[in-house]
MMTF fields as JSON, N, C-alpha, C and O atoms, coordinates in Angstrom:
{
  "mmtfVersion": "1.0.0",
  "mmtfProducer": "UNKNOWN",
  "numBonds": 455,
  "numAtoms": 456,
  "numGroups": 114,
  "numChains": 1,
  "numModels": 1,
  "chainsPerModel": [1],
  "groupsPerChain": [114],
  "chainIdList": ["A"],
  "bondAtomList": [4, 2, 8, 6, 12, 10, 16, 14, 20, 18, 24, 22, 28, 26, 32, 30, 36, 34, 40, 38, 44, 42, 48, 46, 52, 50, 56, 54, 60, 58, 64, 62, 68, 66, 72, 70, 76, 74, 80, 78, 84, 82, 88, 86, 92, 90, 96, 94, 100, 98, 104, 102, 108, 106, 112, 110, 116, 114, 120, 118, 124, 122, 128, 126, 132, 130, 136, 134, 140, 138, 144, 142, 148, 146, 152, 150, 156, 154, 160, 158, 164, 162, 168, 166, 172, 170, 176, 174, 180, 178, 184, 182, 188, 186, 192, 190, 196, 194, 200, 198, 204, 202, 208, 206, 212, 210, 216, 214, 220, 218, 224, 222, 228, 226, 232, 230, 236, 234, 240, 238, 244, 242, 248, 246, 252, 250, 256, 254, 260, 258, 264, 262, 268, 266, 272, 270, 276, 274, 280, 278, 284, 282, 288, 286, 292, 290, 296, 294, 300, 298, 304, 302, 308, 306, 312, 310, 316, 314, 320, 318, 324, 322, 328, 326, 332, 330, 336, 334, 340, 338, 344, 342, 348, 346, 352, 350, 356, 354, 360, 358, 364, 362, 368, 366, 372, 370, 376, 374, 380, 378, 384, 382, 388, 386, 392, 390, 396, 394, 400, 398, 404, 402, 408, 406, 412, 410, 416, 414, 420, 418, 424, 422, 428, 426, 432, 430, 436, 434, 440, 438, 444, 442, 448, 446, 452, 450],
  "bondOrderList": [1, 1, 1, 1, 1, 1, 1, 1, 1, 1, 1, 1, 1, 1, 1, 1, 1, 1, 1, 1, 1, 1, 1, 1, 1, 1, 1, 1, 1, 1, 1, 1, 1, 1, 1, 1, 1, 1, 1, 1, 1, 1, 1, 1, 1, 1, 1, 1, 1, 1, 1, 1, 1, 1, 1, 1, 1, 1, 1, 1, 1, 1, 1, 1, 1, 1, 1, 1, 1, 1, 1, 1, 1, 1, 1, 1, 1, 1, 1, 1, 1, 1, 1, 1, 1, 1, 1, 1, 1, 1, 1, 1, 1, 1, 1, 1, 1, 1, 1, 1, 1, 1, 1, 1, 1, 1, 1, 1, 1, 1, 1, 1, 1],
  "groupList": [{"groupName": "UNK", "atomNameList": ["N", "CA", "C", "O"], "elementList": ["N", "C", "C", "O"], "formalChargeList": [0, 0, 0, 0], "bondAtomList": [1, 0, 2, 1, 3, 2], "bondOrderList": [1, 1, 2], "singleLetterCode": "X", "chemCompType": "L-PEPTIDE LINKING"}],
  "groupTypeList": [0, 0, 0, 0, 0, 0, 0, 0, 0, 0, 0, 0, 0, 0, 0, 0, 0, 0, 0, 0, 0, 0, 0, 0, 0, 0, 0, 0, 0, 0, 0, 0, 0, 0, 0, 0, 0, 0, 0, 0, 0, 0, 0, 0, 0, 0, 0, 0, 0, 0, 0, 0, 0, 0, 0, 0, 0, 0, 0, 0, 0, 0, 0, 0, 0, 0, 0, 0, 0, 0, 0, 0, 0, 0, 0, 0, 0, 0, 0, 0, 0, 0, 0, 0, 0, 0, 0, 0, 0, 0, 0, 0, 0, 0, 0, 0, 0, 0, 0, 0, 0, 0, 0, 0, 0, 0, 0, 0, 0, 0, 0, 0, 0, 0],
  "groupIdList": [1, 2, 3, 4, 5, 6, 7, 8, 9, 10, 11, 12, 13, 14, 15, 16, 17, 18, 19, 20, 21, 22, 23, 24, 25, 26, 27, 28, 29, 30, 31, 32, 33, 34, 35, 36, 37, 38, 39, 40, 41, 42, 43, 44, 45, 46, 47, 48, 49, 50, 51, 52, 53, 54, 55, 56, 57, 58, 59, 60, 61, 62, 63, 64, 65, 66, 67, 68, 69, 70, 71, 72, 73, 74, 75, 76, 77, 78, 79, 80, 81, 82, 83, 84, 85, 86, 87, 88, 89, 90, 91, 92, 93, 94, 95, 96, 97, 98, 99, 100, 101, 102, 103, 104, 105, 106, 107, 108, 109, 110, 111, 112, 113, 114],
  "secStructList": [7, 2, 2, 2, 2, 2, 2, 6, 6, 1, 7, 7, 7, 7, 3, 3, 3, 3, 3, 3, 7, 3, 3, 3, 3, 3, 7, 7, 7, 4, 4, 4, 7, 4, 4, 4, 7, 6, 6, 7, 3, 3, 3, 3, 3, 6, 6, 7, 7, 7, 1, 6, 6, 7, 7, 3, 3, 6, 6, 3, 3, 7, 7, 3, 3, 7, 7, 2, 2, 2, 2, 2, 2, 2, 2, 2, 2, 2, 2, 2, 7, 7, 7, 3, 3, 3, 3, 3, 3, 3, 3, 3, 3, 3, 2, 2, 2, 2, 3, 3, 3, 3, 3, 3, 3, 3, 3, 7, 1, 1, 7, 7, 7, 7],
  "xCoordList": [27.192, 27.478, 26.314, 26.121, 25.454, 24.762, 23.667, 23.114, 23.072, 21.77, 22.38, 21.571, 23.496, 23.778, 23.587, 23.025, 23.736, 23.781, 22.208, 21.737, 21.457, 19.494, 19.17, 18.756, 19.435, 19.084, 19.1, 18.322, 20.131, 20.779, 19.93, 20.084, 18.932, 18.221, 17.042, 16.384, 16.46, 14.938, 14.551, 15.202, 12.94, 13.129, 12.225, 11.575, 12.507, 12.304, 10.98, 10.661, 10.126, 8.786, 7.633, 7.314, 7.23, 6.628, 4.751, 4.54, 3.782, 2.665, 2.065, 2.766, 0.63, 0.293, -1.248, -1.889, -1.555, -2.365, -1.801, -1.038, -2.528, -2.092, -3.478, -4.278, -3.448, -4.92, -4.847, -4.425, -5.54, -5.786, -6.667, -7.171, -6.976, -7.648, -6.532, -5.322, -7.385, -6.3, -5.94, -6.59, -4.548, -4.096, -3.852, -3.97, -3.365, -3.333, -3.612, -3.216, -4.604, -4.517, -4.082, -4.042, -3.758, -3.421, -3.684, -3.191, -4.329, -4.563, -4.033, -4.599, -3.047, -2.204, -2.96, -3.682, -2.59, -3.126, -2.117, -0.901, -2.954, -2.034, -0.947, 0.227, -1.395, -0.237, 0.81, 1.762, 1.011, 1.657, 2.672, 3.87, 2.169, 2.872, 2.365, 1.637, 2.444, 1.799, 2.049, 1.236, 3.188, 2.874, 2.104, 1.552, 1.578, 0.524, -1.076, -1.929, -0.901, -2.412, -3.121, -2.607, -4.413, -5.996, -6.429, -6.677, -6.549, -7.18, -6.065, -6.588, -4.78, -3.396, -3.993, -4.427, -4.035, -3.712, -2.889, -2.715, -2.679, -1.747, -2.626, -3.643, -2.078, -2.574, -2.005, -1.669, -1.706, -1.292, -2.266, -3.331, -2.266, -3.043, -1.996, -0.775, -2.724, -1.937, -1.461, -2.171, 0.236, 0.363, 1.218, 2.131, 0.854, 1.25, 2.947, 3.178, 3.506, 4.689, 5.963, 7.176, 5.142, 6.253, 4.933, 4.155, 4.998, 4.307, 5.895, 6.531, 6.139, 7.377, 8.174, 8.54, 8.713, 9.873, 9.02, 9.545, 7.997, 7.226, 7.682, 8.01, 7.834, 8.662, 7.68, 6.522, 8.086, 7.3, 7.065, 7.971, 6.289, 5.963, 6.023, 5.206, 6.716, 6.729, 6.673, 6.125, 6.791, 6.484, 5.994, 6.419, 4.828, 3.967, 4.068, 4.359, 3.893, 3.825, 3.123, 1.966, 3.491, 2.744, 2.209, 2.712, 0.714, -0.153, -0.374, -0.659, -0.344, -0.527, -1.786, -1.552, -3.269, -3.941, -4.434, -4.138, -5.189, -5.403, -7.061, -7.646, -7.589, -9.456, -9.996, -9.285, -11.15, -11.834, -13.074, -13.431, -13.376, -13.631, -13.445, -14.287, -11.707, -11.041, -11.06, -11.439, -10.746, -10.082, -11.64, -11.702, -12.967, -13.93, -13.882, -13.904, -13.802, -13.954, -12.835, -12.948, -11.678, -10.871, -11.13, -10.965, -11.612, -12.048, -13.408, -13.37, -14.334, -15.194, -14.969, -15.33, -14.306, -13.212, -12.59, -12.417, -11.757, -11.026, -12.304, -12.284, -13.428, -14.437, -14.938, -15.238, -14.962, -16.001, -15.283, -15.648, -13.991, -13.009, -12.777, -11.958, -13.739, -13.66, -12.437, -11.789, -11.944, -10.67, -10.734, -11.855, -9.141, -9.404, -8.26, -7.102, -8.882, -7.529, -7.278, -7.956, -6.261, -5.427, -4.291, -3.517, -4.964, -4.002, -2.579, -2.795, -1.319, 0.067, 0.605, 0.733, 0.974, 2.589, 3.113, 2.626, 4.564, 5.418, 6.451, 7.415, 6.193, 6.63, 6.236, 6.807, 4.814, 3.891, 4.217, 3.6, 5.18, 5.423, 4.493, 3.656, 4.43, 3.658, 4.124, 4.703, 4.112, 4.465, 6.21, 6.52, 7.062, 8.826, 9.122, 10.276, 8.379, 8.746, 9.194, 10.071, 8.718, 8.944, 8.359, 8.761, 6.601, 5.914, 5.152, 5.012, 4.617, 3.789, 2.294, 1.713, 1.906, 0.665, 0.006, 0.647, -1.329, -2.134, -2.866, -2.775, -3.421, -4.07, -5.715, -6.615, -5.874, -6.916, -7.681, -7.073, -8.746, -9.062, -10.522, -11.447, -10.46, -12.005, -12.09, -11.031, -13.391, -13.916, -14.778, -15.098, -15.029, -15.447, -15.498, -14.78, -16.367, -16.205, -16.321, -17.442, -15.3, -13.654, -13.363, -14.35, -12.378, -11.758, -11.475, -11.217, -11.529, -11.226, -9.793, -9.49, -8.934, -7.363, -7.316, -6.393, -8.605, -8.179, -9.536, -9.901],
  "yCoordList": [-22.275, -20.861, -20.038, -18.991, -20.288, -19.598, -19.694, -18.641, -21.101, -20.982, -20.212, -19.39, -20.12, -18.972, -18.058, -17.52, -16.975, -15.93, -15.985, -15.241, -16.481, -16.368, -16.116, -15.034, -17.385, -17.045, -15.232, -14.344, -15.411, -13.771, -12.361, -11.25, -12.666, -11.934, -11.895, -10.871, -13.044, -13.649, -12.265, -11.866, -12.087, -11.404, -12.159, -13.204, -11.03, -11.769, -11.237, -11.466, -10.537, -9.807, -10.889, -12.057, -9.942, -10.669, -9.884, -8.681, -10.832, -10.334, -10.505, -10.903, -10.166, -10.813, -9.881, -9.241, -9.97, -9.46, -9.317, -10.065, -7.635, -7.02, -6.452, -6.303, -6.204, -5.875, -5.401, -5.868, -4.087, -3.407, -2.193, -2.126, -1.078, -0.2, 1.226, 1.215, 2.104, 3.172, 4.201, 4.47, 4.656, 5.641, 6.499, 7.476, 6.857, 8.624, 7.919, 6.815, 9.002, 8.91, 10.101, 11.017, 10.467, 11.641, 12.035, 11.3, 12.998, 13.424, 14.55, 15.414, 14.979, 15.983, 17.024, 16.789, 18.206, 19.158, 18.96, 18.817, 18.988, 18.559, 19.488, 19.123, 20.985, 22.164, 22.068, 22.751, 21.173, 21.536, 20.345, 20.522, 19.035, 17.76, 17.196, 16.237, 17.375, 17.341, 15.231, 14.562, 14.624, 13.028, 12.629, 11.632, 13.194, 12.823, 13.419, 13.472, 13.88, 14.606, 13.823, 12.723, 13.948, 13.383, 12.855, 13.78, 11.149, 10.571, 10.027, 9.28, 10.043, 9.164, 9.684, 10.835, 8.657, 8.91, 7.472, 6.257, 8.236, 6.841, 6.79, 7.46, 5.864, 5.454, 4.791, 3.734, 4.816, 3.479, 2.998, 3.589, 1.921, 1.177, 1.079, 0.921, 1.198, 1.292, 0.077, -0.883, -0.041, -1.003, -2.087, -2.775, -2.172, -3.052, -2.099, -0.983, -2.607, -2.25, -2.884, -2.692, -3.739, -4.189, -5.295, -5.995, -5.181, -5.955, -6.015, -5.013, -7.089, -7.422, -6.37, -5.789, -5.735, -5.084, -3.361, -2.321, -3.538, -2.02, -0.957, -1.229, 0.327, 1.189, 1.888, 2.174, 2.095, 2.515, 4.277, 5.049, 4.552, 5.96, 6.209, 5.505, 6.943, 7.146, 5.867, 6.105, 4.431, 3.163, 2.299, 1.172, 2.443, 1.592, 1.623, 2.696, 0.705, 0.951, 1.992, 2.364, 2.21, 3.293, 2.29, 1.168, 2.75, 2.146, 3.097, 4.195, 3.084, 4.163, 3.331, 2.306, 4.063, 4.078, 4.994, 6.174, 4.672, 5.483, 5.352, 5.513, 5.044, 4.997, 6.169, 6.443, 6.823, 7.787, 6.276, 6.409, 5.278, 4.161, 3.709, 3.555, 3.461, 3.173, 4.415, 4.123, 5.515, 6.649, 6.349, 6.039, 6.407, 6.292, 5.426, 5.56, 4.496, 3.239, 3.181, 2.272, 4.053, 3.983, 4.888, 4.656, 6.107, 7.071, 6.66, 6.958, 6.03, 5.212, 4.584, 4.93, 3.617, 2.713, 3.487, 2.935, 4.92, 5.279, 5.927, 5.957, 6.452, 7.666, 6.333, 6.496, 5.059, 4.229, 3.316, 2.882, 3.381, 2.977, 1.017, 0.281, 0.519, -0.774, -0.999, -0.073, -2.14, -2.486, -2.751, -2.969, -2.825, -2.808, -4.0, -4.1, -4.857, -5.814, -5.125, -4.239, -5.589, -4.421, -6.072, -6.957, -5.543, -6.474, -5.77, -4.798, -6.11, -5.586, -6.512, -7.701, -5.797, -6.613, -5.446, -4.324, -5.928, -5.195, -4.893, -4.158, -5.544, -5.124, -4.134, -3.458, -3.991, -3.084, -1.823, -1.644, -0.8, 0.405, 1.436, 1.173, 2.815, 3.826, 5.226, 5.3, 6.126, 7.634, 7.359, 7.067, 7.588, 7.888, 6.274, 5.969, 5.414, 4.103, 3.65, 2.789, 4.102, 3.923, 3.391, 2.252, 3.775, 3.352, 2.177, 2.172, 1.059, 0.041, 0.724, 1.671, -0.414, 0.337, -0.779, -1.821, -0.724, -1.46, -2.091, -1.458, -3.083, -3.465, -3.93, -4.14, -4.008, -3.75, -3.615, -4.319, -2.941, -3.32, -3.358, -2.641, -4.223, -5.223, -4.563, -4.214, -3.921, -3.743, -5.074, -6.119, -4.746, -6.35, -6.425, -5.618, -7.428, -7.654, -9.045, -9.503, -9.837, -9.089, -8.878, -9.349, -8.305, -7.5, -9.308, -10.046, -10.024, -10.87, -10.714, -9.564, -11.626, -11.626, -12.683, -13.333, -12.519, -12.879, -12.443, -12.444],
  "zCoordList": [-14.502, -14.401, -14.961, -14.342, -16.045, -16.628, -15.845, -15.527, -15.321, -14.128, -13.169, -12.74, -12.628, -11.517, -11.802, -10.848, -13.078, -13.619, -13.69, -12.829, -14.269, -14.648, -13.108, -12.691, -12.201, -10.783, -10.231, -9.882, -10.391, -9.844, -10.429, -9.922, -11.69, -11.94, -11.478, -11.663, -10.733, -10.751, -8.88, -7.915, -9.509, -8.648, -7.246, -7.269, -5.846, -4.697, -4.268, -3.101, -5.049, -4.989, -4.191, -4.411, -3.238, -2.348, -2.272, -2.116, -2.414, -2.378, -0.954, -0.024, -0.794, 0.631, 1.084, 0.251, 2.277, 3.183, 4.362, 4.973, 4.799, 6.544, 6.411, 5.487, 7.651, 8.121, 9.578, 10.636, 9.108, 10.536, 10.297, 9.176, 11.288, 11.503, 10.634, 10.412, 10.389, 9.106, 10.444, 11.454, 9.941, 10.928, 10.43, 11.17, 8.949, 8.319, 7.139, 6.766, 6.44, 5.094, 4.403, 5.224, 3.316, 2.902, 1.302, 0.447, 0.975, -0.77, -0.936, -0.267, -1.642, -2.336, -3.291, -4.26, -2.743, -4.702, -5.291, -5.165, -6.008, -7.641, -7.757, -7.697, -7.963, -7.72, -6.99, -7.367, -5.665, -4.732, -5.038, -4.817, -5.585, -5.58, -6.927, -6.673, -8.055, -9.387, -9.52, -10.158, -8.846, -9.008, -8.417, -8.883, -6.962, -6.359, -6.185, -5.298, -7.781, -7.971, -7.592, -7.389, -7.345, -6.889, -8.538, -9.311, -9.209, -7.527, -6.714, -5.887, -6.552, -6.009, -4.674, -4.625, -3.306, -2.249, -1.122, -1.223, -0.415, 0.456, 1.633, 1.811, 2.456, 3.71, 4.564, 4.031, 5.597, 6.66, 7.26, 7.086, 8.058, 8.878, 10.415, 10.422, 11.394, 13.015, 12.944, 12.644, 13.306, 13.742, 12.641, 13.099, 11.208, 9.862, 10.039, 9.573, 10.506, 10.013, 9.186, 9.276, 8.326, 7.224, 6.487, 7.134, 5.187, 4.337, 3.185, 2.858, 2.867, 2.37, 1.979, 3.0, 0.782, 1.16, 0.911, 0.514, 1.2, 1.308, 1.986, 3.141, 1.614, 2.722, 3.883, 3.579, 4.946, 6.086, 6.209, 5.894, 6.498, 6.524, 8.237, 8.831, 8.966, 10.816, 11.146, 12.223, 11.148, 11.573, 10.964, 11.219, 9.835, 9.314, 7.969, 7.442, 7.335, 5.879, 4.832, 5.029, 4.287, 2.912, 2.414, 2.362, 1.847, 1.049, -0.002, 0.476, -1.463, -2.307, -3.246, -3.885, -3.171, -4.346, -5.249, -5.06, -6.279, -7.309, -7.56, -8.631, -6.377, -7.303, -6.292, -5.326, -6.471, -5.793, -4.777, -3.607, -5.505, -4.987, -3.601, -2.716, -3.585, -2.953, -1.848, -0.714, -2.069, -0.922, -0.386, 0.803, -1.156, -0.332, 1.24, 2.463, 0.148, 1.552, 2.585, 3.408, 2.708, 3.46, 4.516, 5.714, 3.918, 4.394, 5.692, 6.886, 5.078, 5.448, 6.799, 7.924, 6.386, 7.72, 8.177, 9.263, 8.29, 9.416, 10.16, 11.391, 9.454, 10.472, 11.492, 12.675, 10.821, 11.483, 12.911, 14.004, 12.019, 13.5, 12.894, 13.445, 11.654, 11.281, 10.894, 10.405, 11.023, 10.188, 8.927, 8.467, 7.711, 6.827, 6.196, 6.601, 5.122, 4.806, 3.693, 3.173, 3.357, 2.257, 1.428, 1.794, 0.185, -0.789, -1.424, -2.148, -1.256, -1.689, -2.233, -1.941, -3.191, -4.402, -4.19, -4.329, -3.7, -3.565, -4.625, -4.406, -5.894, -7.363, -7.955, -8.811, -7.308, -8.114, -7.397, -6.347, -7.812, -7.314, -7.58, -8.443, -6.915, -7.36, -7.185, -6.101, -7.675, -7.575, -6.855, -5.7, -8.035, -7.958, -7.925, -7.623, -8.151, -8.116, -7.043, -7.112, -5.753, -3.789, -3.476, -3.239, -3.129, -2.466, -3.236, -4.459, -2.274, -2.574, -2.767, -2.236, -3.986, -4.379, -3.871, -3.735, -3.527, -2.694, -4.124, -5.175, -4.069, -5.607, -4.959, -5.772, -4.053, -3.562, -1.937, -1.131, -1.38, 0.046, 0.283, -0.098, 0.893, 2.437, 3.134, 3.654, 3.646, 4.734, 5.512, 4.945, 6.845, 7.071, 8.184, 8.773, 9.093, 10.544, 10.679, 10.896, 10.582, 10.427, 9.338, 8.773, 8.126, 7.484, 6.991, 7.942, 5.47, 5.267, 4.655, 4.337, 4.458, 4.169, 2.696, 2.205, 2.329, 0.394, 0.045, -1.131]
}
């Protein structure tokens, strides 16, 4: 009974790689949305529509980061049209504890998946 009970807590958090070309990205003023001040911005990629239990934004998953680094190179890859691999733990929440925070991303031809 008690391993049933420990089980029942353990969690089902799923990490991974998706990879594709970026389809919206988005950066907030701070004034207007003060959790998603700059540097916080999100992103989708065309097409990724489920990276484990990540929630979808119009179809595709939300990607939420936090580096000026990062928005670079995404930014980068959508003007350039390159694809992008994108690292997710879906434990690792971000802004209201919703969206998946991306923990890191590849540019690449092709876009590598570790």
């Amino acid at each position: 009974m008690l391993f049933l009970l420990l089980v029942s807590f353990v969690s089902f958090a799923e990490s991974g790689y998706r990879k594709g070309t970026v389809e919206y990205v988005r950066v907030h003023g701070a004034a207007e949305h003060s959790a998603w001040a700059p540097p916080i911005f999100w992103f989708t990629l065309d097409g990724v529509a489920s990276a484990g239990s990540c929630k979808a934004y119009h179809g595709n998953v939300l990607f939420v980061m936090d580096s000026q680094a990062a928005l670079s190179l995404v930014l980068a890859a959508e003007m350039s049209g390159r694809e992008i691999s994108v690292r997710y733990d879906d434990a690792i929440l971000n802004v209201e504890d919703y969206w998946c925070k991306a923990t890191y991303v590849t540019i690449g031809d092709p876009a590598l998946l570790n």
